[in-house]
CSV table of C-alpha atoms in Angstrom, one decimal:
chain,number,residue,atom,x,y,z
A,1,UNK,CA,-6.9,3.8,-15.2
A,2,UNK,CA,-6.8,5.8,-12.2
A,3,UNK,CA,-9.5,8.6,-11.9
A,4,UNK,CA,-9.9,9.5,-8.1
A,5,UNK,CA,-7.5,10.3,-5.3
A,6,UNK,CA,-9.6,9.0,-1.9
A,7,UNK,CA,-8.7,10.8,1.3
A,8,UNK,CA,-8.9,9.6,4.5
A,9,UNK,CA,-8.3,11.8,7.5
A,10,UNK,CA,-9.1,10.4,10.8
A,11,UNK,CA,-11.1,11.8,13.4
A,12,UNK,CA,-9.1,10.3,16.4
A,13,UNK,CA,-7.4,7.6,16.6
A,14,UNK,CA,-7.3,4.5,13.9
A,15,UNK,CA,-7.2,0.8,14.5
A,16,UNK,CA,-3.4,-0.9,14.1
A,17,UNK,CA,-3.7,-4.2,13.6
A,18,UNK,CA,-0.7,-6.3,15.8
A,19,UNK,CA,-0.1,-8.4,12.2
A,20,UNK,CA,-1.1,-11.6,11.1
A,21,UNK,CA,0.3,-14.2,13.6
A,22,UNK,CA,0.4,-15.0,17.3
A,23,UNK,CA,3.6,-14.7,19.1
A,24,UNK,CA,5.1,-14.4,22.5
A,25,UNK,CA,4.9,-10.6,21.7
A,26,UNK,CA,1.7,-10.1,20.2
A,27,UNK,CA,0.2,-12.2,23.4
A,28,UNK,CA,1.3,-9.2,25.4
A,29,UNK,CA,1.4,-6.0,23.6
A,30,UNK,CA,1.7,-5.4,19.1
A,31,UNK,CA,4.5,-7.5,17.1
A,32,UNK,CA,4.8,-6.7,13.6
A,33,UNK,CA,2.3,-3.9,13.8
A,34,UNK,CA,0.1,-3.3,10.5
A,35,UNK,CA,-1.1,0.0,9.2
A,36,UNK,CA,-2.3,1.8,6.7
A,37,UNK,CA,-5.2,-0.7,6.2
A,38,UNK,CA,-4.9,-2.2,2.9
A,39,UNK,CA,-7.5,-1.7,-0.3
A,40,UNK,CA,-9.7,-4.2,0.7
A,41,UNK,CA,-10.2,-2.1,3.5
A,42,UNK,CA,-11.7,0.7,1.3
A,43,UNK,CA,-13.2,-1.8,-1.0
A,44,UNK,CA,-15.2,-2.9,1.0
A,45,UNK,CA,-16.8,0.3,2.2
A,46,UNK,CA,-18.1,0.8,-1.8
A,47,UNK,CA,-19.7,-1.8,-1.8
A,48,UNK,CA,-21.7,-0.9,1.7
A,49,UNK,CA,-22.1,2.4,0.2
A,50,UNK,CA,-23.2,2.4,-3.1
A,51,UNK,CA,-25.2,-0.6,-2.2
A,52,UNK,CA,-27.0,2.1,-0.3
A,53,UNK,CA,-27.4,4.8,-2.7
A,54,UNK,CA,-27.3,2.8,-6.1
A,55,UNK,CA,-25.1,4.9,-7.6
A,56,UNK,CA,-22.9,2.0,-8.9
A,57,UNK,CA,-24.7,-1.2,-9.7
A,58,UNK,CA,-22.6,-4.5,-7.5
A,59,UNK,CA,-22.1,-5.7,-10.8
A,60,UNK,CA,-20.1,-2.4,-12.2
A,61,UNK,CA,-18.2,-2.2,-8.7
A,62,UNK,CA,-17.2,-6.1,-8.8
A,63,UNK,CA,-16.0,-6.0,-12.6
A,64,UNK,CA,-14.3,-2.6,-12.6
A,65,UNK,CA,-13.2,-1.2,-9.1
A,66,UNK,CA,-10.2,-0.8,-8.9
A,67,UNK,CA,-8.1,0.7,-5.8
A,68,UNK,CA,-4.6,0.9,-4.7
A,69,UNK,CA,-2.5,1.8,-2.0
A,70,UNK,CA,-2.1,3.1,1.0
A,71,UNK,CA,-0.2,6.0,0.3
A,72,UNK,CA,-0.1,9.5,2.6
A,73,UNK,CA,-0.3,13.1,1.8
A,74,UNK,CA,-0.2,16.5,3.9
A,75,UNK,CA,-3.2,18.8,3.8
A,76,UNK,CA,-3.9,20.6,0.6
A,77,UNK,CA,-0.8,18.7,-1.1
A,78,UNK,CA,-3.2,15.8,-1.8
A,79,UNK,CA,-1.7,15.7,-5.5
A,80,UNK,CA,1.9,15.0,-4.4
A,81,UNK,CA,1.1,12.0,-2.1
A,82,UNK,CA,4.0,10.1,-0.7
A,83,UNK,CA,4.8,6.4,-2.0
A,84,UNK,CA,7.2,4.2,-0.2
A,85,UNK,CA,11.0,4.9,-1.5
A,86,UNK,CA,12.6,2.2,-3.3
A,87,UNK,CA,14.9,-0.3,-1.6
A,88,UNK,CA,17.9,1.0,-3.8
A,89,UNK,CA,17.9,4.2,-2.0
A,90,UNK,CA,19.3,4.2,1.4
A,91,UNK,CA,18.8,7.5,3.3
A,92,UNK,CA,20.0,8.3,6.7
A,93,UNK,CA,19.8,11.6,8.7
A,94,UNK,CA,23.5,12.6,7.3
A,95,UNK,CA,24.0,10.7,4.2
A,96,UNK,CA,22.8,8.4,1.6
A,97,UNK,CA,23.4,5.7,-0.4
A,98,UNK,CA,22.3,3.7,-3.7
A,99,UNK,CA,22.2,0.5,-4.6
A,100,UNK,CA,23.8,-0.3,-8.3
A,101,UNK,CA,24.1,-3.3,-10.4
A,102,UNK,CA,28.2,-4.1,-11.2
A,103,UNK,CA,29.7,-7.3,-12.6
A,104,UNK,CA,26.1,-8.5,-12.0
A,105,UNK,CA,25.8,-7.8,-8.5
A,106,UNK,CA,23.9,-5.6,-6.3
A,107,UNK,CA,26.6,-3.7,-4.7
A,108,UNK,CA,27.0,-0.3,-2.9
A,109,UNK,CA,29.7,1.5,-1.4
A,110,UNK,CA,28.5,2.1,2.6
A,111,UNK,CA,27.0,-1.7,3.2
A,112,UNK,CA,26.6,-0.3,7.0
A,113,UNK,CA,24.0,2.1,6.3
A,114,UNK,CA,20.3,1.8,7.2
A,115,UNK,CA,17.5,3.7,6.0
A,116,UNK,CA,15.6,6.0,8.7
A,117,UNK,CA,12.8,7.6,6.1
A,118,UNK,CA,10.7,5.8,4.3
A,119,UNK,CA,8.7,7.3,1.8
A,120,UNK,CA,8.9,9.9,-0.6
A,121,UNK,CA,6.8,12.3,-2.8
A,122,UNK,CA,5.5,10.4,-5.8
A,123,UNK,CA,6.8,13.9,-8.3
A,124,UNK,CA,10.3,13.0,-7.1
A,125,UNK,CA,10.6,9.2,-7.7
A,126,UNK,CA,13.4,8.8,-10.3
A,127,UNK,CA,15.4,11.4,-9.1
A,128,UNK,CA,18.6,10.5,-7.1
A,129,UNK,CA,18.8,9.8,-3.2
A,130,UNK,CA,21.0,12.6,-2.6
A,131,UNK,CA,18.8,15.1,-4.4
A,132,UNK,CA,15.4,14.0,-3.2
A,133,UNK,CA,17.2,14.1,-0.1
A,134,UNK,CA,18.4,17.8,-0.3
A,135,UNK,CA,15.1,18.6,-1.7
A,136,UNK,CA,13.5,17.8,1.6
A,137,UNK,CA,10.8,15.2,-0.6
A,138,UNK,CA,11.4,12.4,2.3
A,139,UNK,CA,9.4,11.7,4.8
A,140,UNK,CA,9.5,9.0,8.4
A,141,UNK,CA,5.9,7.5,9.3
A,142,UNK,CA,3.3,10.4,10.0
A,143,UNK,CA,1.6,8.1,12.7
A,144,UNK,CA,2.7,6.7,16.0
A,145,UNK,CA,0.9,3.5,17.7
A,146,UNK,CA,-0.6,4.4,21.4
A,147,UNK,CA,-2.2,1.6,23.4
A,148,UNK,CA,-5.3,2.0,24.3
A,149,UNK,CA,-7.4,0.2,27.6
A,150,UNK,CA,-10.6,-0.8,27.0
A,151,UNK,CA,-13.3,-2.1,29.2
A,152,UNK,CA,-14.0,-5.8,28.4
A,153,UNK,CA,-17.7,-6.6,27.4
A,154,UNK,CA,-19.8,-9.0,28.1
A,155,UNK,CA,-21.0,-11.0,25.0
A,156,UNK,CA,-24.7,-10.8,25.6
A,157,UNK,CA,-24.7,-7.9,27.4
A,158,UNK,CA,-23.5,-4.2,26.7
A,159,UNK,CA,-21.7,-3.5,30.4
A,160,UNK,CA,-18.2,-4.7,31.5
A,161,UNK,CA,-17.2,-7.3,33.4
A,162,UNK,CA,-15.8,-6.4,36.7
A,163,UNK,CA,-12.0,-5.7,36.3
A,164,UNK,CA,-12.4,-6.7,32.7
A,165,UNK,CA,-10.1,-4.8,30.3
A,166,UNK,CA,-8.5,-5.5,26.5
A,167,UNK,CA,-5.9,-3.6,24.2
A,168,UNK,CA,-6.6,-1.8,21.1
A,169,UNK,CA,-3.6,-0.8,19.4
A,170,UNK,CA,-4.9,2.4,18.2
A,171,UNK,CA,-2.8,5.0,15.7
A,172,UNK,CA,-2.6,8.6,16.0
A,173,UNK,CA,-1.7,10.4,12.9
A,174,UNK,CA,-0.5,13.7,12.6
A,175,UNK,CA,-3.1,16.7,12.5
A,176,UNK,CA,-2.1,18.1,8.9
A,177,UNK,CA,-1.6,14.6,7.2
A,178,UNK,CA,-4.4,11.7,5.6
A,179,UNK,CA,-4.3,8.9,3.8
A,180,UNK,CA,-4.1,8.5,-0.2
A,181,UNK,CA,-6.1,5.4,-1.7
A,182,UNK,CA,-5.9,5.8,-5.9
A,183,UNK,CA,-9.6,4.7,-7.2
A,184,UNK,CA,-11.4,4.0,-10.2
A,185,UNK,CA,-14.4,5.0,-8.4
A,186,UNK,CA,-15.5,8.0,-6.7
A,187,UNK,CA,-17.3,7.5,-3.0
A,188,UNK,CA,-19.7,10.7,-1.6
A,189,UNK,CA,-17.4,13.0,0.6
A,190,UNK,CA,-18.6,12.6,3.8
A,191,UNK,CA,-18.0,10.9,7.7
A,192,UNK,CA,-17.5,7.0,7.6
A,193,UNK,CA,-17.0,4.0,10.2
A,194,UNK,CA,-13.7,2.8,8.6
A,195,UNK,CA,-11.5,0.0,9.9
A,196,UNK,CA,-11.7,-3.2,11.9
A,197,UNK,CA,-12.6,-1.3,14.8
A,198,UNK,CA,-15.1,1.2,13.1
A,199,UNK,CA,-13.2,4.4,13.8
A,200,UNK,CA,-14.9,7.5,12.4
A,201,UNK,CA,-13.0,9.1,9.1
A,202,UNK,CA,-13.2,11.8,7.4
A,203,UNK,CA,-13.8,10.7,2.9
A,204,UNK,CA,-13.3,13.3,0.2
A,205,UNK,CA,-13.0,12.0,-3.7
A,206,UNK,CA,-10.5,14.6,-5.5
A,207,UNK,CA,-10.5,14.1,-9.5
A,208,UNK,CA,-7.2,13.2,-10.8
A,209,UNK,CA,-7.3,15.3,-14.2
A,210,UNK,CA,-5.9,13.7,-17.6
A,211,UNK,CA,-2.6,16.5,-17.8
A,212,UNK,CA,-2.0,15.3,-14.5
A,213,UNK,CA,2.2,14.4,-14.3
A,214,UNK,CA,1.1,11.4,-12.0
A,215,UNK,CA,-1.1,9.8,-13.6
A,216,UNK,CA,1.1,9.8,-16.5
A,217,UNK,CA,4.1,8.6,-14.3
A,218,UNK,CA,1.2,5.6,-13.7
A,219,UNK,CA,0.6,4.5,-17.2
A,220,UNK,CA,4.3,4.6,-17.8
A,221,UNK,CA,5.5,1.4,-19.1
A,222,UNK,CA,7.7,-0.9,-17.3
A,223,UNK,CA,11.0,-1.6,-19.5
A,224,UNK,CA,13.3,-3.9,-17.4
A,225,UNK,CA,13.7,-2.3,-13.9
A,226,UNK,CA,10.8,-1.6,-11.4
A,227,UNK,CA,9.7,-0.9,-8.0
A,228,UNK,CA,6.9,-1.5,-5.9
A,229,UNK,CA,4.9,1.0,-4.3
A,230,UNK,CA,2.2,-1.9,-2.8
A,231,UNK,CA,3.0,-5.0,-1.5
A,232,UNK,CA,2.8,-7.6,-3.8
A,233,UNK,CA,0.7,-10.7,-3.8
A,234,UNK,CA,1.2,-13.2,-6.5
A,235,UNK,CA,0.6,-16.8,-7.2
A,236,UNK,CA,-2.1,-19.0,-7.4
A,237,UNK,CA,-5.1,-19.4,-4.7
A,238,UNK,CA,-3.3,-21.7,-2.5
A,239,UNK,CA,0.5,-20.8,-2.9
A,240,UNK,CA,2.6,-17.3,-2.8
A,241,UNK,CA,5.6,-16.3,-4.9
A,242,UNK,CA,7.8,-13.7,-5.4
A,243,UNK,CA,6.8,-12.6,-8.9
A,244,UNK,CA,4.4,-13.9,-11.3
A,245,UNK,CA,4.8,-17.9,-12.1
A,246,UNK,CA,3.7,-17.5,-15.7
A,247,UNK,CA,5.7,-18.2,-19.5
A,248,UNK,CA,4.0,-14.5,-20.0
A,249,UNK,CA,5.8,-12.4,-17.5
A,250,UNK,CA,9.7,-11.8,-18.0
A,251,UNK,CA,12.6,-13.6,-16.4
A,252,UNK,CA,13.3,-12.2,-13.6
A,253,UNK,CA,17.2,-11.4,-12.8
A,254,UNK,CA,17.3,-9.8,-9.3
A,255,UNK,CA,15.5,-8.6,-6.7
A,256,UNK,CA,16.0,-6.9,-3.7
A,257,UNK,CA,13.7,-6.8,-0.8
A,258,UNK,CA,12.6,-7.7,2.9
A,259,UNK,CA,11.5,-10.3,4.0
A,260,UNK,CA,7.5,-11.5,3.3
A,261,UNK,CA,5.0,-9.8,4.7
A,262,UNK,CA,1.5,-11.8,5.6
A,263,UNK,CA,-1.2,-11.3,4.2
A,264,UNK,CA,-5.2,-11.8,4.1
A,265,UNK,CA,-8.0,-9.8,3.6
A,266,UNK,CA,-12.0,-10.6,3.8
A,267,UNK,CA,-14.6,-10.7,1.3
A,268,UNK,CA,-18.6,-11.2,0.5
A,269,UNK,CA,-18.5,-12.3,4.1
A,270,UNK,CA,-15.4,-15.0,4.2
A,271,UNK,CA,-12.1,-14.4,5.4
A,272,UNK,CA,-9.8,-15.3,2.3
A,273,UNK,CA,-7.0,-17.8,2.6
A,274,UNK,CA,-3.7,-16.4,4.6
A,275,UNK,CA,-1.1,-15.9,2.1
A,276,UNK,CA,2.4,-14.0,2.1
A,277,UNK,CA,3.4,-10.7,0.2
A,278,UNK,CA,6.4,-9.0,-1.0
A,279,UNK,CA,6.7,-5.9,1.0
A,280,UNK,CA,6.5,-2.4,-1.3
A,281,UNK,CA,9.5,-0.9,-1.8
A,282,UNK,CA,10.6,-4.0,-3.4
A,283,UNK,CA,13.1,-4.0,-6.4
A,284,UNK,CA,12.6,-5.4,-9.7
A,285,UNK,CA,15.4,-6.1,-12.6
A,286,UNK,CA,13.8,-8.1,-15.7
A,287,UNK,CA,16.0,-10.0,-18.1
A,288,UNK,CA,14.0,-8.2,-21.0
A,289,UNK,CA,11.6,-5.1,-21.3
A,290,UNK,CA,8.0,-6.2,-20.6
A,291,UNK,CA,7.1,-2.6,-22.2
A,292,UNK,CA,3.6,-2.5,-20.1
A,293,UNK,CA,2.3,-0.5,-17.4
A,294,UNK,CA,0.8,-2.5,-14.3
A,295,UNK,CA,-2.5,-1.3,-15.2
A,296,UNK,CA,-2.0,-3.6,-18.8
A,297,UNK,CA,-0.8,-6.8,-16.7
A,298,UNK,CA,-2.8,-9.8,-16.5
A,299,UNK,CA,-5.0,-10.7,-14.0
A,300,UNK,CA,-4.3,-14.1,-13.8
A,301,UNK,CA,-0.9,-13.3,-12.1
A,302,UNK,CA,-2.4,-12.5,-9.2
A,303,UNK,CA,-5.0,-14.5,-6.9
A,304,UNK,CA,-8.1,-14.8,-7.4
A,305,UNK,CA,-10.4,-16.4,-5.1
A,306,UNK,CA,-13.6,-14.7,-6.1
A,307,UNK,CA,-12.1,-11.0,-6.8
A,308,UNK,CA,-8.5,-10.6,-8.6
A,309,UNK,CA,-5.8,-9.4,-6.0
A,310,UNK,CA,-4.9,-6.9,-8.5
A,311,UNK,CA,-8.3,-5.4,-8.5
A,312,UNK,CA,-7.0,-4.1,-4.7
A,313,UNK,CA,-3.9,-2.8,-6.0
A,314,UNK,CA,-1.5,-5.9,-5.6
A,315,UNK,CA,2.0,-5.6,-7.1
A,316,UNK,CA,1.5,-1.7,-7.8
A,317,UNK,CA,4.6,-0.4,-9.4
A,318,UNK,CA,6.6,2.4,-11.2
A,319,UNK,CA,9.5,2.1,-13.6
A,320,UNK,CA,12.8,2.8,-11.6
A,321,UNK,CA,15.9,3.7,-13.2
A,322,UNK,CA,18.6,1.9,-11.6
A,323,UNK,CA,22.9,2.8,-12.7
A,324,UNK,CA,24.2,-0.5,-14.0
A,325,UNK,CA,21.1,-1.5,-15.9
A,326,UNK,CA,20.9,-0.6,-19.6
């Protein structure tokens, strides 16, 4: 399970990534914008590290590193990070709303209502819209994307070309916030190059300790109802699905969710094959208890081209109690 809560606060900016396919938008400025950076992300800055300073053999980090997220917290409150709500709960500036199951249907009673926050604090997660609401637990993006000019190098040489400039789109996040990876692992506090575009970060490892209510709210099993709080990625190595194609994992009844989100990620030097994920947040209802946590799922659910998805936190979920669902 779970030992180490990684932090990540930026020293400037941070790189946004303009998402995973060209577009008349994207040739022109970001389209479908993509940040936090995902596991892999972290992953593979272990495996540059410790390569360094031995303190995990490849072989220990390969076979049992396991990380997950992103997530968010606000300074000193690292413990309560913020997880993305679930898609049941629709909260607005004035009101909210709450997706229920009746006569077999997803149904809820103000279909015109959108949700403007997005994540909530993880010790708050089963409680009702309304009352995570009026306990202030909810939270819009911490960052905002800023474009950034940059002059355009020459590839052989370290000066620009005349009038040659690109765009980075760059993320500022806000001064009392960082990022929340959950590890296996612990990395040396310190400054890193983090990112496609090497931005400097501040790392610090905090312990989770075993009486901890979260980590307990991890290893929770999951009856019939569940919700993701990572994007999902499941399938085999050369097609995605929307939950696990296997006689071992549960029918599933219903789901309710966005639409996919692409995926790919890079590893011992080769860019793995671009695949598509369901977007966390994403609503589960089983046609029978699986009575496991996602930390006692199996592996082979999940892609493996080398290093198991799930080792990077695919499909990372919590039980969700949901009205209309016995």
């Amino acid at each position: 399970m779970f030992k180490y809560l990684i932090t990540i606060k930026p020293l400037g900016f941070l790189y946004g990534s303009a998402g995973g396919f060209l577009s008349p938008e994207n040739l022109v400025g970001r389209s479908r914008s993509k940040f936090p950076p995902d596991p892999a992300t972290l992953s593979g800055l272990f495996f540059s590290t410790h390569y360094n300073d031995k303190k995990y053999k490849e072989e220990e980090l390969r076979e049992n590193l396991h990380i997950a997220g992103a997530f968010w917290a606000k300074e000193n409150q690292y413990q309560f990070f913020y997880v993305p709500i679930p898609w049941t709960k629709i909260i607005d500036e004035k009101t909210t709303d709450e997706w229920l199951i009746k006569n077999n249907k997803w149904c809820r009673e103000k279909p015109d209502l959108t949700p403007e926050y997005s994540w909530v604090k993880i010790n708050q997660w089963n409680l009702s819209a309304q009352v995570i609401k009026g306990n202030k637990s909810i939270e819009k993006n911490p960052w905002k994307y800023v474009s950034v000019l940059h002059p355009k190098m020459k590839k052989d040489e370290r000066h620009t070309e005349e009038g040659g400039l690109f765009l980075e789109n760059a993320v500022q996040m806000e001064d009392d916030v960082c990022l929340v990876y959950l590890s296996t692992h612990e990395l040396p506090d310190g400054w890193y190059r983090f990112g496609g575009e090497n931005h400097l970060v501040e790392i610090n490892t905090i312990p989770i300790s075993e009486n901890n209510p979260i980590l307990k709210l991890l290893q929770q099993p999951i009856t019939k109802t569940f919700a993701l709080i990572t994007s999902a990625v499941w399938g085999t190595n050369r097609l995605s699905f929307r939950y696990p194609q296997s006689e071992s994992f549960p029918k599933v009844d219903k789901i309710l969710t966005d639409k996919a989100i692409p995926y790919r990620y890079r590893a011992g030097g080769r860019m793995g094959r671009g695949r598509y994920g369901v977007s966390a947040g994403s609503v589960y209802v089983l046609s029978e208890s699986m009575n496991k946590s996602w930390w006692d799922w199996d592996e082979n659910w999940f892609p493996n081209e080398g290093y198991s998805l799930k080792k990077v936190g695919s499909g990372l979920c919590l039980p969700l109690e949901i009205n209309g669902v016995n």
